[in-house]
Tab-separated table of C-alpha atoms (C1' of nucleotides) in Angstrom:
chain	number	residue	atom	x	y	z
I	30	MET	CA	140.587	-176.019	-110.991
I	31	SER	CA	141.318	-172.356	-110.603
I	32	GLU	CA	138.635	-171.387	-113.090
I	33	GLN	CA	136.135	-170.861	-110.260
I	34	LEU	CA	138.299	-168.181	-108.670
I	35	GLY	CA	137.146	-165.766	-111.313
I	36	ALA	CA	138.755	-162.599	-112.465
I	37	GLU	CA	142.141	-162.412	-110.756
I	38	ARG	CA	144.615	-163.045	-113.542
I	39	ALA	CA	147.992	-164.098	-112.170
I	40	ASP	CA	149.584	-160.977	-110.620
I	41	ARG	CA	146.692	-158.509	-111.104
I	42	PRO	CA	144.750	-157.813	-107.928
I	43	ALA	CA	140.980	-157.506	-108.377
I	44	LEU	CA	139.704	-154.369	-110.029
I	45	THR	CA	137.645	-152.422	-107.508
I	46	ARG	CA	136.312	-148.898	-107.297
I	47	GLY	CA	138.751	-148.175	-104.500
I	48	ARG	CA	141.789	-149.380	-106.422
I	49	ILE	CA	140.726	-147.381	-109.458
I	50	VAL	CA	140.295	-144.179	-107.474
I	51	ASP	CA	143.635	-144.639	-105.717
I	52	ALA	CA	145.388	-145.231	-109.011
I	53	ALA	CA	143.748	-142.126	-110.467
I	54	VAL	CA	144.921	-139.970	-107.568
I	55	ARG	CA	148.440	-141.335	-107.894
I	56	LEU	CA	148.413	-140.765	-111.638
I	57	VAL	CA	147.372	-137.138	-111.271
I	58	ASP	CA	149.893	-136.533	-108.484
I	59	GLU	CA	152.677	-137.849	-110.668
I	60	GLN	CA	151.705	-136.706	-114.144
I	61	GLY	CA	149.192	-133.907	-113.690
I	62	LEU	CA	145.477	-133.585	-114.319
I	63	ALA	CA	145.900	-133.433	-118.080
I	64	ALA	CA	147.305	-136.979	-118.053
I	65	LEU	CA	144.140	-138.431	-116.557
I	66	SER	CA	142.253	-140.215	-119.318
I	67	MET	CA	140.268	-143.402	-119.045
I	68	ARG	CA	142.588	-145.142	-121.465
I	69	HIS	CA	145.734	-144.037	-119.661
I	70	LEU	CA	144.283	-144.925	-116.286
I	71	GLY	CA	143.232	-148.325	-117.577
I	72	ALA	CA	146.735	-148.984	-118.861
I	73	GLU	CA	148.143	-148.058	-115.456
I	74	LEU	CA	145.935	-150.782	-113.969
I	75	GLY	CA	146.751	-153.310	-116.693
I	76	VAL	CA	143.271	-153.209	-118.151
I	77	GLU	CA	141.437	-151.693	-121.106
I	78	ALA	CA	139.638	-148.404	-120.499
I	79	MET	CA	136.219	-149.979	-120.986
I	80	ALA	CA	136.691	-152.204	-117.960
I	81	LEU	CA	136.596	-149.152	-115.691
I	82	TYR	CA	132.974	-148.496	-116.571
I	83	ARG	CA	131.943	-151.532	-114.522
I	84	HIS	CA	132.920	-149.608	-111.392
I	85	ILE	CA	132.696	-145.988	-112.361
I	86	ASN	CA	129.902	-143.977	-113.897
I	87	GLY	CA	132.080	-142.058	-116.320
I	88	ARG	CA	134.682	-139.391	-115.927
I	89	GLU	CA	132.672	-136.984	-113.771
I	90	ASP	CA	131.933	-139.736	-111.291
I	91	LEU	CA	135.625	-140.595	-111.153
I	92	LEU	CA	136.629	-137.005	-110.373
I	93	GLU	CA	133.967	-136.798	-107.700
I	94	ALA	CA	135.199	-140.039	-106.166
I	95	MET	CA	138.784	-138.808	-106.141
I	96	VAL	CA	137.787	-135.621	-104.384
I	97	ASP	CA	135.733	-137.585	-101.859
I	98	ALA	CA	138.640	-139.915	-101.192
I	99	LEU	CA	140.867	-136.974	-100.349
I	100	THR	CA	138.254	-135.186	-98.278
I	101	SER	CA	137.671	-138.249	-96.150
I	102	ARG	CA	141.145	-137.718	-94.700
I	103	LEU	CA	139.702	-134.768	-92.821
I	104	HIS	CA	137.332	-136.979	-90.875
I	105	LEU	CA	138.051	-136.735	-87.162
I	106	THR	CA	139.565	-139.995	-85.991
I	107	ASP	CA	141.186	-141.300	-82.832
I	108	ASP	CA	144.721	-140.495	-83.876
I	109	TRP	CA	143.908	-136.802	-83.867
I	110	ASP	CA	143.959	-137.507	-80.107
I	111	LEU	CA	141.716	-134.628	-79.189
I	112	GLY	CA	139.701	-135.087	-76.022
I	113	PRO	CA	136.766	-132.984	-74.875
I	114	GLU	CA	139.211	-131.281	-72.554
I	115	ASP	CA	140.924	-129.751	-75.585
I	116	GLY	CA	139.369	-126.478	-76.658
I	117	TRP	CA	137.765	-125.728	-79.992
I	118	GLN	CA	140.961	-123.886	-80.870
I	119	ALA	CA	142.862	-127.173	-80.745
I	120	TYR	CA	140.338	-128.758	-83.109
I	121	LEU	CA	140.394	-125.902	-85.606
I	122	GLN	CA	144.180	-125.784	-85.490
I	123	LYS	CA	144.412	-129.488	-86.188
I	124	LEU	CA	141.812	-129.320	-88.938
I	125	ALA	CA	143.454	-126.341	-90.623
I	126	HIS	CA	146.836	-128.037	-90.662
I	127	THR	CA	145.378	-131.271	-91.969
I	128	VAL	CA	143.729	-129.451	-94.864
I	129	ARG	CA	147.032	-127.753	-95.566
I	130	GLU	CA	148.772	-131.115	-95.657
I	131	LEU	CA	146.148	-132.332	-98.086
I	132	ALA	CA	146.716	-129.331	-100.333
I	133	TYR	CA	150.488	-129.751	-100.265
I	134	ASP	CA	150.322	-133.505	-100.860
I	135	HIS	CA	148.003	-133.121	-103.844
I	136	PRO	CA	148.601	-129.721	-105.416
I	137	GLU	CA	147.169	-130.857	-108.748
I	138	LEU	CA	143.941	-132.011	-107.145
I	139	PHE	CA	143.362	-129.301	-104.565
I	140	PRO	CA	141.954	-126.792	-107.080
I	141	LEU	CA	139.409	-129.427	-108.054
I	142	LEU	CA	138.536	-129.901	-104.434
I	143	VAL	CA	137.691	-126.247	-103.892
I	144	THR	CA	136.140	-125.743	-107.287
I	145	ARG	CA	133.679	-128.600	-107.768
I	146	HIS	CA	130.211	-128.285	-106.285
I	147	PRO	CA	129.572	-130.681	-103.416
I	148	ALA	CA	126.554	-132.948	-103.803
I	149	ALA	CA	124.737	-131.092	-101.051
I	150	PRO	CA	124.891	-127.456	-102.110
I	151	TRP	CA	125.099	-126.064	-98.579
I	152	LEU	CA	128.304	-127.948	-97.873
I	153	ARG	CA	131.217	-125.745	-98.808
I	154	PRO	CA	134.626	-126.629	-100.144
I	155	PRO	CA	137.113	-127.635	-98.971
I	156	LEU	CA	135.423	-129.595	-96.175
I	157	ARG	CA	132.662	-130.764	-98.521
I	158	SER	CA	131.597	-134.000	-96.892
I	159	LEU	CA	128.722	-134.653	-94.528
I	160	GLU	CA	131.071	-136.499	-92.162
I	161	VAL	CA	133.555	-133.669	-91.932
I	162	VAL	CA	130.958	-130.951	-91.518
I	163	GLU	CA	129.203	-133.010	-88.871
I	164	ASP	CA	132.556	-133.287	-87.071
I	165	PHE	CA	133.041	-129.565	-87.329
I	166	LEU	CA	129.653	-128.645	-85.949
I	167	THR	CA	129.859	-131.260	-83.223
I	168	ALA	CA	133.265	-130.089	-82.079
I	169	LEU	CA	132.176	-126.476	-81.824
I	170	THR	CA	128.675	-126.806	-80.409
I	171	GLY	CA	130.081	-129.352	-77.948
I	172	ARG	CA	132.441	-126.662	-76.732
I	173	GLY	CA	130.041	-123.844	-76.080
I	174	PHE	CA	129.202	-122.458	-79.514
I	175	SER	CA	125.590	-121.682	-80.301
I	176	ASP	CA	124.186	-123.040	-83.562
I	177	ASP	CA	124.554	-119.667	-85.232
I	178	GLN	CA	128.085	-119.210	-84.002
I	179	ALA	CA	129.104	-122.658	-85.241
I	180	VAL	CA	127.646	-122.027	-88.690
I	181	ALA	CA	129.276	-118.614	-88.886
I	182	ALA	CA	132.617	-120.126	-87.895
I	183	TYR	CA	132.186	-122.777	-90.588
I	184	ARG	CA	131.777	-120.097	-93.237
I	185	THR	CA	134.717	-118.007	-92.086
I	186	PHE	CA	136.958	-121.008	-91.719
I	187	SER	CA	136.152	-122.373	-95.193
I	188	SER	CA	136.833	-119.058	-96.830
I	189	PHE	CA	140.125	-118.701	-94.976
I	190	LEU	CA	141.343	-122.151	-96.008
I	191	ILE	CA	140.474	-121.670	-99.659
I	192	GLY	CA	142.090	-118.275	-99.967
I	193	GLN	CA	145.296	-119.203	-98.172
I	194	LEU	CA	145.835	-122.647	-99.627
I	195	LEU	CA	144.861	-122.010	-103.225
I	196	LEU	CA	147.413	-119.220	-103.307
I	197	ALA	CA	150.039	-121.315	-101.570
I	198	VAL	CA	149.554	-124.196	-103.977
I	199	ALA	CA	149.580	-121.923	-107.036
I	200	GLN	CA	152.781	-120.321	-105.790
I	201	ARG	CA	154.490	-123.654	-105.249
I	202	GLY	CA	153.320	-124.831	-108.653
I	203	SER	CA	154.976	-121.993	-110.476
I	204	ILE	CA	158.427	-122.312	-108.942
I	205	ALA	CA	159.412	-124.417	-111.937
I	206	MET	CA	159.947	-121.279	-114.012
I	207	ALA	CA	163.068	-119.170	-113.718
I	208	GLY	CA	162.636	-115.903	-111.863
I	209	GLU	CA	163.972	-113.522	-114.455
I	210	GLU	CA	161.835	-113.903	-117.559
I	211	VAL	CA	158.399	-112.412	-118.017
I	212	LEU	CA	156.487	-114.186	-120.745
I	213	ASP	CA	155.130	-112.126	-123.611
I	214	GLU	CA	151.392	-111.920	-123.977
I	215	GLY	CA	150.365	-114.604	-126.439
I	216	GLY	CA	152.241	-115.526	-129.570
I	217	ALA	CA	150.187	-113.516	-132.025
I	218	SER	CA	150.775	-110.034	-130.598
I	219	SER	CA	153.061	-107.858	-132.644
I	220	PRO	CA	156.639	-107.703	-131.338
I	221	ASN	CA	156.603	-103.956	-130.730
I	222	THR	CA	153.860	-104.274	-128.116
I	223	THR	CA	155.774	-106.872	-126.114
I	224	THR	CA	155.424	-106.151	-122.422
I	225	SER	CA	158.509	-105.303	-120.459
I	226	LEU	CA	158.953	-105.020	-116.734
I	227	ASP	CA	160.298	-101.528	-117.358
I	228	ASP	CA	156.745	-100.324	-117.938
I	229	PHE	CA	155.878	-101.247	-114.353
I	230	PRO	CA	158.436	-99.569	-112.135
I	231	LEU	CA	156.885	-100.450	-108.796
I	232	VAL	CA	156.413	-104.096	-109.684
I	233	LYS	CA	159.986	-104.114	-110.937
I	234	ARG	CA	161.317	-102.528	-107.775
I	235	LEU	CA	159.322	-104.849	-105.503
I	236	GLU	CA	159.746	-107.990	-107.570
I	237	GLY	CA	162.012	-109.462	-104.930
I	238	LYS	CA	159.557	-108.891	-102.099
I	239	LEU	CA	156.600	-110.019	-104.198
I	240	SER	CA	158.228	-113.323	-105.005
I	241	GLU	CA	159.176	-114.177	-101.433
I	242	ASP	CA	157.278	-117.189	-100.194
I	243	HIS	CA	155.833	-116.513	-96.765
I	244	ALA	CA	152.818	-118.748	-97.240
I	245	ASP	CA	153.446	-120.842	-94.137
I	246	GLU	CA	154.071	-117.973	-91.723
I	247	GLU	CA	151.127	-116.134	-93.204
I	248	PHE	CA	148.922	-119.171	-92.784
I	249	GLU	CA	149.796	-119.387	-89.091
I	250	ARG	CA	149.398	-115.673	-88.501
I	251	THR	CA	146.056	-115.415	-90.284
I	252	LEU	CA	144.817	-118.539	-88.536
I	253	GLU	CA	145.684	-117.012	-85.159
I	254	ASP	CA	143.885	-113.828	-86.157
I	255	LEU	CA	140.868	-115.848	-87.177
I	256	LEU	CA	140.744	-117.800	-83.940
I	257	GLU	CA	140.943	-114.568	-81.985
I	258	ARG	CA	138.112	-113.005	-83.935
I	259	ILE	CA	135.983	-116.094	-83.468
I	260	ASP	CA	136.825	-116.086	-79.773
I	261	ALA	CA	135.777	-112.463	-79.459
I	262	GLU	CA	132.518	-113.291	-81.180
I	263	VAL	CA	131.818	-116.308	-79.003
I	264	SER	CA	132.701	-114.919	-75.590
I	265	ARG	CA	130.795	-111.732	-76.112
B	12	MET	CA	136.711	-104.560	-157.780
B	13	SER	CA	136.142	-105.673	-154.254
B	14	GLU	CA	138.688	-108.475	-154.499
B	15	GLN	CA	141.361	-106.224	-152.982
B	16	LEU	CA	139.396	-105.752	-149.792
B	17	GLY	CA	140.454	-109.193	-148.685
B	18	ALA	CA	138.848	-111.509	-146.211
B	19	GLU	CA	135.575	-109.904	-145.180
B	20	ARG	CA	132.916	-112.110	-146.697
B	21	ALA	CA	129.585	-110.334	-146.913
B	22	ASP	CA	128.242	-110.051	-143.333
B	23	ARG	CA	131.175	-111.596	-141.424
B	24	PRO	CA	133.367	-109.033	-139.678
B	25	ALA	CA	137.091	-109.736	-139.824
B	26	LEU	CA	138.396	-112.532	-137.653
B	27	THR	CA	140.707	-111.060	-135.038
B	28	ARG	CA	142.223	-112.298	-131.802
B	29	GLY	CA	140.006	-109.911	-129.894
B	30	ARG	CA	136.794	-111.068	-131.549
B	31	ILE	CA	137.749	-114.692	-130.961
B	32	VAL	CA	138.440	-114.132	-127.274
B	33	ASP	CA	135.216	-112.187	-126.796
B	34	ALA	CA	133.213	-114.914	-128.504
B	35	ALA	CA	134.884	-117.540	-126.321
B	36	VAL	CA	134.009	-115.660	-123.133
B	37	ARG	CA	130.415	-115.263	-124.269
B	38	LEU	CA	130.210	-118.929	-125.218
B	39	VAL	CA	131.438	-120.064	-121.798
B	40	ASP	CA	129.147	-117.633	-120.002
B	41	GLU	CA	126.163	-119.012	-121.855
B	42	GLN	CA	126.950	-122.693	-122.224
B	43	GLY	CA	129.618	-123.475	-119.654
B	44	LEU	CA	133.293	-124.326	-119.853
B	45	ALA	CA	132.629	-127.828	-121.142
B	46	ALA	CA	131.061	-126.373	-124.277
B	47	LEU	CA	134.254	-124.559	-125.255
B	48	SER	CA	135.877	-126.476	-128.089
B	49	MET	CA	137.750	-125.074	-131.063
B	50	ARG	CA	135.178	-126.518	-133.433
B	51	HIS	CA	132.219	-125.146	-131.500
B	52	LEU	CA	133.854	-121.754	-131.115
B	53	GLY	CA	134.661	-121.675	-134.805
B	54	ALA	CA	131.053	-122.444	-135.678
B	55	GLU	CA	129.928	-119.610	-133.419
B	56	LEU	CA	132.108	-117.276	-135.493
B	57	GLY	CA	131.001	-118.738	-138.814
B	58	VAL	CA	134.360	-120.275	-139.519
B	59	GLU	CA	136.066	-123.662	-139.391
B	60	ALA	CA	138.042	-124.483	-136.263
B	61	MET	CA	141.347	-124.447	-138.102
B	62	ALA	CA	140.980	-120.784	-138.948
B	63	LEU	CA	141.363	-119.903	-135.264
B	64	TYR	CA	144.946	-121.113	-135.254
B	65	ARG	CA	145.971	-118.092	-137.300
B	66	HIS	CA	145.299	-115.909	-134.265
B	67	ILE	CA	145.605	-118.246	-131.336
B	68	ASN	CA	148.383	-120.563	-130.264
B	69	GLY	CA	146.147	-123.472	-129.301
B	70	ARG	CA	143.694	-124.028	-126.527
B	71	GLU	CA	145.947	-123.070	-123.610
B	72	ASP	CA	146.725	-119.761	-125.227
B	73	LEU	CA	143.012	-119.119	-125.721
B	74	LEU	CA	142.209	-119.751	-122.060
B	75	GLU	CA	145.062	-117.499	-121.008
B	76	ALA	CA	143.795	-114.766	-123.306
B	77	MET	CA	140.265	-115.074	-121.923
B	78	VAL	CA	141.529	-114.737	-118.380
B	79	ASP	CA	143.662	-111.754	-119.349
B	80	ALA	CA	140.709	-110.106	-121.036
B	81	LEU	CA	138.676	-110.366	-117.852
B	82	THR	CA	141.499	-109.280	-115.583
B	83	SER	CA	142.086	-106.157	-117.625
B	84	ARG	CA	138.746	-104.879	-116.340
B	85	LEU	CA	140.442	-104.355	-112.988
B	86	HIS	CA	142.824	-101.817	-114.417
B	87	LEU	CA	142.381	-98.475	-112.716
B	88	THR	CA	140.808	-96.049	-115.171
B	89	ASP	CA	139.346	-92.556	-115.036
B	90	ASP	CA	135.786	-93.683	-114.446
B	91	TRP	CA	136.763	-95.136	-111.109
B	92	ASP	CA	136.926	-91.415	-110.285
B	93	LEU	CA	139.355	-91.801	-107.456
B	94	GLY	CA	141.572	-88.804	-106.782
B	95	PRO	CA	144.684	-88.717	-104.603
B	96	GLU	CA	142.466	-87.122	-101.976
B	97	ASP	CA	140.626	-90.417	-101.622
B	98	GLY	CA	142.227	-92.751	-99.140
B	99	TRP	CA	143.633	-96.182	-99.847
B	100	GLN	CA	140.478	-97.567	-98.286
B	101	ALA	CA	138.439	-96.102	-101.130
B	102	TYR	CA	140.718	-97.755	-103.681
B	103	LEU	CA	140.633	-101.160	-102.002
B	104	GLN	CA	136.865	-100.938	-101.597
B	105	LYS	CA	136.414	-100.101	-105.256
B	106	LEU	CA	138.839	-102.816	-106.344
B	107	ALA	CA	137.219	-105.458	-104.141
B	108	HIS	CA	133.784	-104.707	-105.494
B	109	THR	CA	134.995	-104.692	-109.070
B	110	VAL	CA	136.528	-108.129	-108.625
B	111	ARG	CA	133.272	-109.301	-107.114
B	112	GLU	CA	131.369	-107.998	-110.130
B	113	LEU	CA	133.777	-109.875	-112.357
B	114	ALA	CA	133.187	-113.080	-110.435
B	115	TYR	CA	129.417	-112.687	-110.534
B	116	ASP	CA	129.369	-111.782	-114.230
B	117	HIS	CA	131.501	-114.781	-115.185
B	118	PRO	CA	130.962	-117.534	-112.631
B	119	GLU	CA	132.115	-120.213	-115.069
B	120	LEU	CA	135.368	-118.412	-115.726
B	121	PHE	CA	136.258	-117.133	-112.276
B	122	PRO	CA	137.600	-120.476	-111.036
B	123	LEU	CA	139.959	-120.463	-114.013
B	124	LEU	CA	141.060	-116.980	-113.119
B	125	VAL	CA	142.095	-117.938	-109.596
B	126	THR	CA	143.432	-121.342	-110.551
B	127	ARG	CA	145.733	-120.771	-113.516
B	128	HIS	CA	149.295	-119.684	-112.851
B	129	PRO	CA	150.000	-116.150	-113.985
B	130	ALA	CA	152.857	-115.733	-116.457
B	131	ALA	CA	154.986	-114.055	-113.802
B	132	PRO	CA	154.916	-116.449	-110.862
B	133	TRP	CA	154.994	-113.764	-108.175
B	134	LEU	CA	151.774	-112.211	-109.445
B	135	ARG	CA	148.895	-113.772	-107.594
B	136	PRO	CA	145.360	-114.476	-108.678
B	137	PRO	CA	142.917	-112.909	-108.975
B	138	LEU	CA	144.709	-109.633	-109.809
B	139	ARG	CA	147.248	-111.443	-111.986
B	140	SER	CA	148.279	-108.756	-114.409
B	141	LEU	CA	151.274	-106.451	-114.277
B	142	GLU	CA	149.000	-103.466	-114.905
B	143	VAL	CA	146.680	-104.228	-112.047
B	144	VAL	CA	149.413	-105.024	-109.552
B	145	GLU	CA	151.240	-101.872	-110.547
B	146	ASP	CA	147.998	-99.968	-109.879
B	147	PHE	CA	147.675	-101.622	-106.516
B	148	LEU	CA	151.197	-100.871	-105.369
B	149	THR	CA	151.055	-97.327	-106.711
B	150	ALA	CA	147.789	-96.594	-104.962
B	151	LEU	CA	149.057	-97.826	-101.617
B	152	THR	CA	152.627	-96.543	-101.610
B	153	GLY	CA	151.276	-93.236	-102.887
B	154	ARG	CA	149.130	-93.051	-99.774
B	155	GLY	CA	151.673	-93.643	-97.080
B	156	PHE	CA	152.361	-97.382	-97.228
B	157	SER	CA	155.943	-98.565	-97.061
B	158	ASP	CA	157.046	-101.106	-99.656
B	159	ASP	CA	156.726	-103.940	-97.187
B	160	GLN	CA	153.307	-102.832	-96.054
B	161	ALA	CA	152.051	-102.581	-99.623
B	162	VAL	CA	153.299	-106.059	-100.488
B	163	ALA	CA	151.814	-107.504	-97.318
B	164	ALA	CA	148.475	-105.851	-98.090
B	165	TYR	CA	148.605	-107.314	-101.609
B	166	ARG	CA	148.959	-110.818	-100.209
B	167	THR	CA	146.209	-110.445	-97.636
B	168	PHE	CA	143.865	-108.833	-100.092
B	169	SER	CA	144.372	-111.532	-102.743
B	170	SER	CA	143.737	-114.307	-100.292
B	171	PHE	CA	140.596	-112.608	-99.028
B	172	LEU	CA	139.155	-112.152	-102.521
B	173	ILE	CA	139.813	-115.725	-103.565
B	174	GLY	CA	138.328	-117.278	-100.463
B	175	GLN	CA	135.217	-115.129	-100.385
B	176	LEU	CA	134.420	-115.097	-104.078
B	177	LEU	CA	135.183	-118.686	-104.946
B	178	LEU	CA	132.745	-119.749	-102.245
B	179	ALA	CA	130.147	-117.214	-103.314
B	180	VAL	CA	130.346	-118.337	-106.931
B	181	ALA	CA	130.224	-122.026	-106.030
B	182	GLN	CA	127.184	-121.372	-103.855
B	183	ARG	CA	125.372	-119.505	-106.612
B	184	GLY	CA	126.262	-122.245	-109.077
B	185	SER	CA	124.616	-124.951	-107.075
B	186	ILE	CA	121.274	-123.268	-106.560
B	187	ALA	CA	120.019	-125.126	-109.617
B	188	MET	CA	119.479	-128.247	-107.503
B	189	ALA	CA	116.490	-128.695	-105.264
B	190	GLY	CA	117.171	-128.250	-101.563
B	191	GLU	CA	115.794	-131.501	-100.291
B	192	GLU	CA	117.671	-134.304	-101.966
B	193	VAL	CA	121.135	-135.472	-100.982
B	194	LEU	CA	122.752	-137.343	-103.825
B	195	ASP	CA	124.030	-140.834	-103.167
B	196	GLU	CA	127.764	-141.391	-103.333
B	197	GLY	CA	128.496	-142.662	-106.837
B	198	GLY	CA	126.367	-145.111	-108.731
B	199	ALA	CA	128.347	-148.259	-107.991
B	200	SER	CA	128.011	-148.295	-104.210
B	201	SER	CA	125.675	-150.915	-102.836
B	202	PRO	CA	122.214	-149.601	-101.970
B	203	ASN	CA	122.442	-150.525	-98.303
B	204	THR	CA	125.349	-148.135	-97.742
B	205	THR	CA	123.467	-145.189	-99.204
B	206	THR	CA	124.072	-142.099	-97.122
B	207	SER	CA	121.162	-140.484	-95.372
B	208	LEU	CA	120.971	-137.153	-93.640
B	209	ASP	CA	119.754	-139.022	-90.567
B	210	ASP	CA	123.306	-140.172	-89.925
B	211	PHE	CA	124.370	-136.559	-89.451
B	212	PRO	CA	122.039	-135.063	-86.880
B	213	LEU	CA	123.751	-131.708	-86.523
B	214	VAL	CA	124.009	-131.125	-90.232
B	215	LYS	CA	120.369	-132.098	-90.489
B	216	ARG	CA	119.320	-129.739	-87.727
B	217	LEU	CA	121.377	-126.853	-89.112
B	218	GLU	CA	120.683	-127.496	-92.778
B	219	GLY	CA	118.537	-124.398	-92.940
B	220	LYS	CA	121.183	-122.119	-91.486
B	221	LEU	CA	123.947	-123.754	-93.524
B	222	SER	CA	122.131	-123.136	-96.780
B	223	GLU	CA	121.375	-119.472	-96.120
B	224	ASP	CA	123.224	-117.250	-98.527
B	225	HIS	CA	124.925	-114.424	-96.670
B	226	ALA	CA	127.796	-114.119	-99.108
B	227	ASP	CA	127.272	-110.428	-99.772
B	228	GLU	CA	126.944	-109.306	-96.164
B	229	GLU	CA	129.878	-111.499	-95.253
B	230	PHE	CA	131.950	-110.007	-98.016
B	231	GLU	CA	131.321	-106.506	-96.725
B	232	ARG	CA	131.917	-107.425	-93.112
B	233	THR	CA	135.144	-109.303	-93.795
B	234	LEU	CA	136.355	-106.536	-96.081
B	235	GLU	CA	135.785	-103.995	-93.292
B	236	ASP	CA	137.678	-106.229	-90.886
B	237	LEU	CA	140.508	-106.505	-93.339
B	238	LEU	CA	140.757	-102.768	-93.886
B	239	GLU	CA	140.836	-102.242	-90.152
B	240	ARG	CA	143.600	-104.767	-89.666
B	241	ILE	CA	145.623	-103.214	-92.461
B	242	ASP	CA	145.014	-99.797	-90.964
B	243	ALA	CA	146.249	-100.968	-87.583
B	244	GLU	CA	149.346	-102.377	-89.245
B	245	VAL	CA	150.060	-99.216	-91.208
B	246	SER	CA	149.470	-96.606	-88.527
B	247	ARG	CA	151.477	-98.426	-85.937
P	27	DA	C1'	130.809	-162.285	-114.066
P	28	DC	C1'	134.130	-159.740	-115.885
P	29	DC	C1'	136.720	-157.986	-119.551
P	30	DT	C1'	137.579	-156.743	-124.599
P	31	DG	C1'	137.114	-155.230	-129.778
P	32	DA	C1'	135.037	-152.585	-132.562
P	33	DA	C1'	132.571	-148.678	-133.318
P	34	DC	C1'	130.665	-143.835	-132.768
P	35	DA	C1'	130.894	-139.138	-132.094
P	36	DC	C1'	133.709	-136.084	-130.670
P	37	DC	C1'	138.359	-133.696	-129.492
P	38	DG	C1'	143.101	-130.595	-130.601
P	39	DT	C1'	146.342	-129.811	-134.014
P	40	DT	C1'	149.078	-129.892	-138.508
P	41	DC	C1'	149.659	-128.995	-143.205
P	42	DA	C1'	149.116	-129.104	-147.993
P	43	DA	C1'	145.780	-127.292	-150.923
P	44	DG	C1'	142.481	-124.002	-152.476
P	45	DT	C1'	140.787	-119.052	-153.494
C	15	DA	C1'	146.681	-113.502	-147.062
C	16	DC	C1'	143.322	-116.017	-145.228
C	17	DC	C1'	140.591	-119.981	-144.882
C	18	DT	C1'	139.477	-125.073	-145.643
C	19	DG	C1'	139.669	-130.435	-146.300
C	20	DA	C1'	141.668	-134.115	-145.101
C	21	DA	C1'	144.244	-136.467	-141.955
C	22	DC	C1'	146.388	-137.942	-137.428
C	23	DA	C1'	146.414	-139.157	-132.829
C	24	DC	C1'	143.837	-138.882	-129.282
C	25	DC	C1'	139.370	-138.576	-126.321
C	26	DG	C1'	134.708	-140.599	-123.580
C	27	DT	C1'	131.293	-143.906	-123.987
C	28	DT	C1'	128.270	-147.877	-125.623
C	29	DC	C1'	127.421	-152.503	-126.608
C	30	DA	C1'	127.633	-156.901	-128.599
C	31	DA	C1'	130.865	-160.430	-128.297
C	32	DG	C1'	134.210	-163.243	-126.101
C	33	DT	C1'	136.045	-166.194	-122.043
DNA sequence: ACCTGAACACCGTTCAAGT
DNA sequence: ACCTGAACACCGTTCAAGT
């Protein structure tokens, strides 16, 4: 009698594009980008790799879908609880911190997000999506920005987010290694040319300061700076 | 008699780590990152893939070496003709523009450069190398910066370069596509949910402005801003 | 309708064997 | 000493075949 119900085998929920993409994001979060193969992902979903091709147009399409899934989190929704009475600063603050959350939640995927071309070439990472950019422009032009000012702010803001967050994520990613050792340059170099910190006195002296992680304070400070510069531009 | 001369067969120059890395960079520049495989690279050098493993510790090592080869271009040399009489602004200007050249010359590789962890975790992309960071700190502390100010400038400067140049490179990369068409979101979505620009009136109206390429002017303007802010910090 | 087995053309990498 | 052939374990992807 249950033969009409179709594909759901016992415990397995139906295979959908959404479930595949979610599983892929989880897999990369837990095991890194290198662990993402169709076969491995299939196994994670209790299915052979070939079954994925019903829902996904190959690996590139999967990566694109993963990036889109993450980006959609930046879409302005009710629980941002921003009214029109809140200034554009409140919106940009909220947006900046949401992108930062995204980067911190998915450090393995964030580089992909800022590195892959969006489908529409004039959309820039990391906002990328038509929805999010529409939100951005609406929020700003609705609060007194001219078209040109809104577009200029979009550029500046994108560049700020990429620079700050890519560095922050890279820094966090490399905390696994111990602080003391400097790797030698590639296994095939002769041992007498091995690099030592002693050849770089200033780096050696400032190693402590260089390795301090001030990413969060710096993010806030630079964001404030940015908002002030935009403000100066707008109220001129 | 020539048997003592060893490996050089007829026209082939000797296989060295340097030649391999150079060939790999050229290959990626011409055919893209996806075309870089050990077998393909070997063929380019007139050799089987396995021969590369004499000089290179696997694929990861090769990528690292390529990035290092590019980064070494940023090392301060005589032909930068900067004397101690030139201010730190001159050095930062020269450095910024050299990094930009690097990004523009190797758009396929630049994302790798800013995305891969440097061997020493407190070195940040895109400067990455002990040599270059030593240059940076020497140039600034030699011109009146305190240790803290030099380190702070290093952070700010890195973040600026990454944000600006990653966007510029991504923008240039996507000029291949025609301006009119917006791709649909993944092949498996039902045709009635296909996205249209009409759903995003502001993006549609500002598409022209959004797609204008002002990367170079913006780079200069933001760099000036940055130098001014650093100057204010230093001469306080 | 949805999934699988088998196959194809490609990977990176190792190692014994050739010269 | 330097390179290669053959092999291994893995890829992405296609397609006829199974249920």
